[in-house]
mmCIF file of C-alpha atoms in Angstrom:
data_model
loop_
_atom_site.group_PDB
_atom_site.id
_atom_site.type_symbol
_atom_site.label_atom_id
_atom_site.label_comp_id
_atom_site.label_asym_id
_atom_site.label_seq_id
_atom_site.Cartn_x
_atom_site.Cartn_y
_atom_site.Cartn_z
ATOM 1 C CA MET Y 1151 -2.262 -156.550 45.253
ATOM 2 C CA ALA Y 1152 -0.242 -153.556 44.149
ATOM 3 C CA TYR Y 1153 2.916 -152.495 46.274
ATOM 4 C CA ARG Y 1154 3.526 -148.855 46.938
ATOM 5 C CA ALA Y 1155 6.051 -146.811 48.761
ATOM 6 C CA THR Y 1156 5.529 -146.846 52.528
ATOM 7 C CA LYS Y 1157 3.434 -143.959 53.764
ATOM 8 C CA SER Y 1158 4.700 -141.427 56.377
ATOM 9 C CA GLY Y 1159 3.399 -138.688 58.455
ATOM 10 C CA ILE Y 1160 -0.412 -137.930 58.238
ATOM 11 C CA ALA Y 1161 -0.907 -140.379 55.423
ATOM 12 C CA ALA Y 1162 0.608 -143.281 57.517
ATOM 13 C CA ASP Y 1163 -1.741 -142.190 60.594
ATOM 14 C CA ILE Y 1164 -4.823 -142.336 58.262
ATOM 15 C CA GLN Y 1165 -3.755 -145.745 56.860
ATOM 16 C CA LYS Y 1166 -3.379 -147.192 60.289
ATOM 17 C CA LYS Y 1167 -6.870 -145.826 61.336
ATOM 18 C CA MET Y 1168 -8.350 -147.442 58.213
ATOM 19 C CA GLU Y 1169 -6.581 -150.807 58.867
ATOM 20 C CA SER Y 1170 -7.911 -150.686 62.390
ATOM 21 C CA LYS Y 1171 -11.397 -149.987 61.067
ATOM 22 C CA MET Y 1172 -11.099 -153.014 58.787
ATOM 23 C CA SER Y 1173 -10.189 -155.196 61.935
ATOM 24 C CA GLU Y 1174 -13.301 -153.869 63.553
ATOM 25 C CA LEU Y 1175 -15.625 -154.826 60.565
ATOM 26 C CA GLU Y 1176 -14.051 -158.254 60.597
ATOM 27 C CA ALA Y 1177 -14.547 -158.634 64.347
ATOM 28 C CA GLU Y 1178 -18.246 -157.362 63.998
ATOM 29 C CA GLY Y 1179 -18.830 -160.139 61.358
ATOM 30 C CA VAL Y 1180 -19.636 -157.753 58.516
ATOM 31 C CA THR Y 1181 -17.180 -159.570 56.185
ATOM 32 C CA GLY Y 1182 -18.690 -162.824 57.308
ATOM 33 C CA TYR Y 1183 -22.164 -161.745 56.349
ATOM 34 C CA ILE Y 1184 -20.955 -160.656 52.913
ATOM 35 C CA VAL Y 1185 -19.115 -164.020 52.299
ATOM 36 C CA GLN Y 1186 -22.116 -166.072 53.343
ATOM 37 C CA TRP Y 1187 -24.517 -164.072 51.237
ATOM 38 C CA ILE Y 1188 -22.418 -164.141 48.017
ATOM 39 C CA ASN Y 1189 -21.812 -167.904 48.430
ATOM 40 C CA ALA Y 1190 -25.480 -168.511 48.814
ATOM 41 C CA VAL Y 1191 -26.398 -166.471 45.837
ATOM 42 C CA LEU Y 1192 -23.992 -168.179 43.635
ATOM 43 C CA ALA Y 1193 -24.369 -171.660 45.180
ATOM 44 C CA SER Y 1194 -25.968 -173.157 42.005
ATOM 45 C CA ASP Y 1195 -23.212 -171.779 39.660
ATOM 46 C CA PRO Y 1196 -20.645 -174.479 39.107
ATOM 47 C CA SER Y 1197 -18.246 -172.020 37.424
ATOM 48 C CA VAL Y 1198 -17.813 -170.002 40.630
ATOM 49 C CA GLU Y 1199 -15.592 -171.122 43.482
ATOM 50 C CA ARG Y 1200 -16.996 -170.529 46.987
ATOM 51 C CA ILE Y 1201 -15.206 -167.870 49.000
ATOM 52 C CA SER Y 1202 -13.303 -169.502 51.840
ATOM 53 C CA GLY Y 1203 -12.541 -167.326 54.875
ATOM 54 C CA ASN Y 1204 -14.154 -164.292 56.341
ATOM 55 C CA ARG Y 1205 -11.300 -161.881 56.060
ATOM 56 C CA ALA Y 1206 -10.930 -158.873 53.726
ATOM 57 C CA GLU Y 1207 -8.096 -160.646 51.989
ATOM 58 C CA ASN Y 1208 -10.447 -163.496 51.059
ATOM 59 C CA LEU Y 1209 -12.952 -161.044 49.488
ATOM 60 C CA HIS Y 1210 -10.188 -159.335 47.582
ATOM 61 C CA VAL Y 1211 -8.875 -162.444 45.995
ATOM 62 C CA ALA Y 1212 -12.323 -163.904 45.160
ATOM 63 C CA LEU Y 1213 -13.818 -160.728 43.825
ATOM 64 C CA LYS Y 1214 -11.251 -158.531 42.317
ATOM 65 C CA ASP Y 1215 -11.844 -159.729 38.690
ATOM 66 C CA GLY Y 1216 -15.437 -158.513 38.982
ATOM 67 C CA VAL Y 1217 -16.987 -161.716 37.587
ATOM 68 C CA SER Y 1218 -18.725 -162.904 40.686
ATOM 69 C CA LEU Y 1219 -19.953 -159.451 41.597
ATOM 70 C CA LEU Y 1220 -21.489 -159.065 38.142
ATOM 71 C CA LYS Y 1221 -23.220 -162.448 38.473
ATOM 72 C CA VAL Y 1222 -24.642 -161.326 41.866
ATOM 73 C CA VAL Y 1223 -25.889 -157.991 40.518
ATOM 74 C CA ASN Y 1224 -27.443 -159.490 37.483
ATOM 75 C CA LEU Y 1225 -29.435 -161.823 39.612
ATOM 76 C CA VAL Y 1226 -30.530 -158.956 41.821
ATOM 77 C CA ARG Y 1227 -31.472 -157.047 38.723
ATOM 78 C CA THR Y 1228 -33.924 -159.579 37.757
ATOM 79 C CA THR Y 1229 -36.191 -158.758 40.660
ATOM 80 C CA VAL Y 1230 -36.787 -155.342 39.082
ATOM 81 C CA GLN Y 1231 -36.866 -156.535 35.386
ATOM 82 C CA LEU Y 1232 -33.577 -154.969 34.506
ATOM 83 C CA PRO Y 1233 -31.506 -156.678 31.782
ATOM 84 C CA PRO Y 1234 -28.286 -158.546 32.644
ATOM 85 C CA LEU Y 1235 -24.936 -156.790 32.250
ATOM 86 C CA LYS Y 1236 -22.150 -158.178 30.041
ATOM 87 C CA ILE Y 1237 -19.454 -160.271 31.959
ATOM 88 C CA GLU Y 1238 -15.999 -160.614 30.625
ATOM 89 C CA VAL Y 1239 -13.879 -163.562 31.569
ATOM 90 C CA SER Y 1240 -10.258 -162.847 30.775
ATOM 91 C CA LYS Y 1241 -8.134 -165.812 29.312
ATOM 92 C CA SER Y 1242 -5.190 -163.451 28.340
ATOM 93 C CA LYS Y 1243 -1.861 -164.103 29.817
ATOM 94 C CA ILE Y 1244 -0.930 -160.472 29.323
ATOM 95 C CA PRO Y 1245 -1.437 -158.704 32.686
ATOM 96 C CA SER Y 1246 -2.349 -155.424 31.245
ATOM 97 C CA MET Y 1247 -5.040 -156.918 28.988
ATOM 98 C CA ALA Y 1248 -6.498 -159.060 31.916
ATOM 99 C CA GLN Y 1249 -6.498 -156.029 34.199
ATOM 100 C CA ALA Y 1250 -8.477 -154.018 31.716
ATOM 101 C CA LYS Y 1251 -11.180 -156.526 31.541
ATOM 102 C CA HIS Y 1252 -11.264 -156.825 35.423
ATOM 103 C CA PHE Y 1253 -11.724 -153.091 35.650
ATOM 104 C CA ASP Y 1254 -14.427 -153.102 33.037
ATOM 105 C CA ASN Y 1255 -16.315 -155.766 35.009
ATOM 106 C CA LEU Y 1256 -15.985 -153.896 38.218
ATOM 107 C CA GLY Y 1257 -17.132 -150.736 36.563
ATOM 108 C CA ARG Y 1258 -20.244 -152.407 35.242
ATOM 109 C CA PHE Y 1259 -20.988 -153.911 38.614
ATOM 110 C CA LEU Y 1260 -20.944 -150.403 40.195
ATOM 111 C CA GLN Y 1261 -23.120 -149.117 37.429
ATOM 112 C CA GLY Y 1262 -25.553 -152.052 37.914
ATOM 113 C CA ALA Y 1263 -25.749 -151.370 41.642
ATOM 114 C CA GLU Y 1264 -26.385 -147.733 40.910
ATOM 115 C CA ASP Y 1265 -29.178 -148.612 38.510
ATOM 116 C CA LEU Y 1266 -30.828 -150.562 41.439
ATOM 117 C CA GLY Y 1267 -30.839 -147.512 43.628
ATOM 118 C CA MET Y 1268 -27.387 -147.575 45.332
ATOM 119 C CA LYS Y 1269 -26.207 -143.979 46.042
ATOM 120 C CA VAL Y 1270 -22.964 -142.988 44.491
ATOM 121 C CA ASN Y 1271 -21.416 -142.125 47.832
ATOM 122 C CA ASP Y 1272 -21.943 -145.796 48.975
ATOM 123 C CA LEU Y 1273 -20.037 -147.249 45.966
ATOM 124 C CA PHE Y 1274 -16.396 -148.218 46.273
ATOM 125 C CA GLN Y 1275 -13.760 -147.252 43.655
ATOM 126 C CA SER Y 1276 -12.653 -150.119 41.348
ATOM 127 C CA GLY Y 1277 -9.008 -149.544 42.442
ATOM 128 C CA ASP Y 1278 -9.885 -150.118 46.067
ATOM 129 C CA LEU Y 1279 -10.855 -153.739 45.364
ATOM 130 C CA TYR Y 1280 -8.411 -154.418 42.620
ATOM 131 C CA GLU Y 1281 -5.441 -153.430 44.811
ATOM 132 C CA GLY Y 1282 -7.051 -154.682 48.010
ATOM 133 C CA SER Y 1283 -4.964 -153.258 50.856
ATOM 134 C CA ARG Y 1284 -6.708 -153.566 54.189
ATOM 135 C CA ALA Y 1285 -7.118 -149.843 54.332
ATOM 136 C CA GLN Y 1286 -8.805 -149.755 50.921
ATOM 137 C CA MET Y 1287 -10.977 -152.753 51.686
ATOM 138 C CA VAL Y 1288 -12.819 -150.743 54.255
ATOM 139 C CA ASN Y 1289 -14.641 -148.873 51.432
ATOM 140 C CA VAL Y 1290 -15.285 -152.158 49.613
ATOM 141 C CA VAL Y 1291 -16.761 -153.879 52.677
ATOM 142 C CA ASN Y 1292 -18.920 -151.011 53.567
ATOM 143 C CA SER Y 1293 -20.235 -150.767 49.998
ATOM 144 C CA LEU Y 1294 -20.958 -154.495 49.655
ATOM 145 C CA HIS Y 1295 -22.761 -154.414 52.981
ATOM 146 C CA SER Y 1296 -24.917 -151.567 51.698
ATOM 147 C CA PHE Y 1297 -25.467 -153.442 48.535
ATOM 148 C CA GLY Y 1298 -26.614 -156.536 50.576
ATOM 149 C CA LEU Y 1299 -29.052 -154.241 52.429
ATOM 150 C CA LEU Y 1300 -30.339 -152.774 49.175
ATOM 151 C CA SER Y 1301 -31.018 -156.215 47.766
ATOM 152 C CA LYS Y 1302 -32.946 -157.106 50.934
ATOM 153 C CA SER Y 1303 -35.094 -153.938 50.468
ATOM 154 C CA LEU Y 1304 -35.953 -155.284 46.956
ATOM 155 C CA HIS Y 1305 -36.966 -158.598 48.485
ATOM 156 C CA PHE Y 1306 -34.257 -160.369 46.708
ATOM 157 C CA SER Y 1307 -33.690 -164.092 47.766
ATOM 158 C CA PRO Y 1308 -31.492 -165.512 49.225
ATOM 159 C CA GLY Y 1309 -31.662 -162.514 51.667
ATOM 160 C CA TYR Y 1310 -28.722 -160.748 52.962
ATOM 161 C CA GLY Y 1311 -28.255 -161.527 56.636
ATOM 162 C CA GLY Y 1312 -26.277 -158.395 57.828
ATOM 163 C CA PRO Y 1313 -27.901 -156.050 60.322
ATOM 164 C CA GLY Y 1314 -29.624 -152.818 59.277
ATOM 165 C CA ASN Y 1315 -31.655 -151.318 56.431
ATOM 166 C CA TYR Y 1316 -30.677 -149.482 53.353
ATOM 167 C CA ALA Y 1317 -31.446 -145.804 53.765
ATOM 168 C CA THR Y 1318 -33.377 -144.560 50.845
ATOM 169 C CA GLU Y 1319 -34.706 -141.027 50.023
ATOM 170 C CA ASN Y 1320 -38.064 -140.085 51.402
ATOM 171 C CA VAL Y 1321 -39.229 -138.081 48.355
ATOM 172 C CA ARG Y 1322 -42.586 -136.134 48.805
ATOM 173 C CA GLY Y 1323 -44.457 -134.721 46.092
ATOM 174 C CA PHE Y 1324 -46.942 -131.813 46.371
ATOM 175 C CA SER Y 1325 -49.401 -130.603 43.748
ATOM 176 C CA ALA Y 1326 -49.615 -126.955 42.751
ATOM 177 C CA GLU Y 1327 -52.864 -126.531 44.728
ATOM 178 C CA GLU Y 1328 -51.254 -128.034 47.923
ATOM 179 C CA VAL Y 1329 -48.223 -125.539 47.509
ATOM 180 C CA ARG Y 1330 -50.648 -122.561 47.025
ATOM 181 C CA ALA Y 1331 -52.752 -123.663 50.007
ATOM 182 C CA GLN Y 1332 -49.672 -123.964 52.237
ATOM 183 C CA SER Y 1333 -48.237 -120.635 51.099
ATOM 184 C CA SER Y 1334 -51.664 -118.787 51.743
ATOM 185 C CA SER Y 1335 -51.619 -120.024 55.328
ATOM 186 C CA ILE Y 1336 -48.242 -118.301 56.074
ATOM 187 C CA VAL Y 1337 -48.858 -114.583 57.019
ATOM 188 C CA SER Y 1338 -45.913 -112.291 57.229
ATOM 189 C CA LYS Y 1339 -45.392 -109.696 59.988
ATOM 190 C CA GLN Y 1340 -45.881 -106.823 57.540
ATOM 191 C CA LEU Y 1341 -49.222 -108.282 56.359
ATOM 192 C CA THR Y 1342 -50.452 -108.386 59.965
ATOM 193 C CA GLY Y 1343 -49.335 -104.810 60.695
ATOM 194 C CA SER Y 1344 -46.363 -105.767 62.876
ATOM 195 C CA HIS Y 1345 -43.140 -103.877 62.667
ATOM 196 C CA GLY Y 1346 -41.257 -106.693 64.434
ATOM 197 C CA GLY Y 1347 -40.166 -104.351 67.248
ATOM 198 C CA ALA Y 1348 -38.504 -101.828 64.955
ATOM 199 C CA SER Y 1349 -38.798 -98.112 65.956
ATOM 200 C CA GLN Y 1350 -37.665 -94.624 64.795
ATOM 201 C CA ALA Y 1351 -35.585 -94.044 68.030
ATOM 202 C CA GLY Y 1352 -32.644 -91.854 67.304
ATOM 203 C CA MET Y 1353 -34.099 -90.359 64.029
ATOM 204 C CA ARG Y 1354 -34.721 -86.541 63.879
ATOM 205 C CA ALA Y 1355 -37.800 -84.688 62.546
ATOM 206 C CA PRO Y 1356 -37.626 -83.625 58.894
ATOM 207 C CA GLY Y 1357 -36.027 -80.182 58.440
ATOM 208 C CA THR Y 1358 -34.177 -80.126 61.729
ATOM 209 C CA SER Y 1359 -30.379 -79.897 61.895
ATOM 210 C CA ARG Y 1360 -28.055 -82.818 62.472
ATOM 211 C CA HIS Y 1361 -25.301 -82.580 64.952
ATOM 212 C CA ILE Y 1362 -21.805 -83.024 63.480
ATOM 213 C CA ALA Y 1363 -19.498 -84.415 66.129
ATOM 214 C CA GLU Y 1364 -16.006 -82.775 66.607
ATOM 215 C CA ALA Y 1365 -12.821 -84.254 67.755
ATOM 216 C CA GLY Y 1366 -12.508 -84.167 71.491
ATOM 217 C CA GLU Y 1367 -16.165 -84.909 72.103
ATOM 218 C CA ILE Y 1368 -17.212 -87.753 74.417
ATOM 219 C CA ARG Y 1369 -18.611 -90.658 72.227
ATOM 220 C CA PRO Y 1370 -22.370 -90.973 72.407
ATOM 221 C CA ASP Y 1371 -22.165 -94.258 74.088
ATOM 222 C CA GLY Y 1372 -19.802 -92.813 76.685
ATOM 223 C CA THR Y 1373 -17.035 -95.278 75.854
ATOM 224 C CA GLY Y 1374 -14.267 -92.706 75.159
ATOM 225 C CA ILE Y 1375 -13.405 -89.499 73.349
ATOM 226 C CA LEU Y 1376 -13.687 -89.069 69.574
ATOM 227 C CA SER Y 1377 -10.462 -88.722 67.752
ATOM 228 C CA LYS Y 1378 -9.790 -87.180 64.360
ATOM 229 C CA GLN Y 1379 -9.072 -90.529 62.924
ATOM 230 C CA SER Y 1380 -12.378 -91.969 64.115
ATOM 231 C CA LEU Y 1381 -14.082 -89.041 62.328
ATOM 232 C CA GLY Y 1382 -12.215 -89.683 59.075
ATOM 233 C CA SER Y 1383 -10.063 -86.531 59.505
ATOM 234 C CA HIS Y 1384 -6.364 -86.386 58.891
ATOM 235 C CA GLY Y 1385 -6.100 -83.339 60.872
ATOM 236 C CA GLY Y 1386 -4.601 -81.249 58.098
ATOM 237 C CA ALA Y 1387 -1.614 -83.529 57.627
ATOM 238 C CA SER Y 1388 0.051 -83.767 54.227
ATOM 239 C CA GLN Y 1389 3.054 -85.009 52.435
ATOM 240 C CA ALA Y 1390 4.605 -81.693 52.030
ATOM 241 C CA GLY Y 1391 8.294 -81.707 52.596
ATOM 242 C CA MET Y 1392 8.712 -85.414 51.711
ATOM 243 C CA ARG Y 1393 11.218 -86.309 49.122
ATOM 244 C CA ALA Y 1394 10.904 -88.587 46.069
ATOM 245 C CA PRO Y 1395 12.139 -92.214 46.627
ATOM 246 C CA GLY Y 1396 15.960 -92.509 45.991
ATOM 247 C CA THR Y 1397 16.761 -88.814 46.578
ATOM 248 C CA SER Y 1398 19.093 -87.738 49.372
ATOM 249 C CA ARG Y 1399 17.731 -86.407 52.730
ATOM 250 C CA HIS Y 1400 19.288 -83.318 54.378
ATOM 251 C CA ILE Y 1401 20.670 -83.970 57.827
ATOM 252 C CA ALA Y 1402 20.505 -80.920 59.912
ATOM 253 C CA ASP Y 1403 23.707 -79.968 61.885
#
């Protein structure tokens, strides 16, 4: 887990709220559903250690290299005849090289989940899982829960036991004939001869004079008296007698 400077102000408040949300997800059993499902999916793979514990920290440690997640997504992909994705197991003792492969694995998992129909907004960021703070793991847990629900909608077995269903788009297609038929059934007010309540009230007959209001008259709505300013007039005011900036001004005695 990466260590960063302690947050303060609004950032600290947001982090506390996210950490509180993580505790709620654990209490609701969401992390437990994820752990049980991943352990069941990979139960026959001797190279994978079972995840022990139902806390966010347990998921972080077990999944941050991306290997187990890729194995899971590859198995789910077989239900829709998609090819498996490459898995890289890092044996390097150089941290930066190992980290690069881990991020590659996580990136491939996210792409693999998207290929299966996962919405981009439901995917976590690789850094969230790799760094694994409790605040960041909220995104990871919500994402893995959604992925489990998606696998259930694809009838993958063993099925994910978490509550809910994955929300998918309800795309509707209409033929050109259906669109034209629908459009022809919509009649506008103009086509029916209706003016929608509009009238010519206040308009004058062609050729008649138009009254020009003058300052001092009462407003037509009776709310006050028309001023020169409201009529757009400056009342003959000008800048005559004003001096250029910087010049002296005569003071009368």
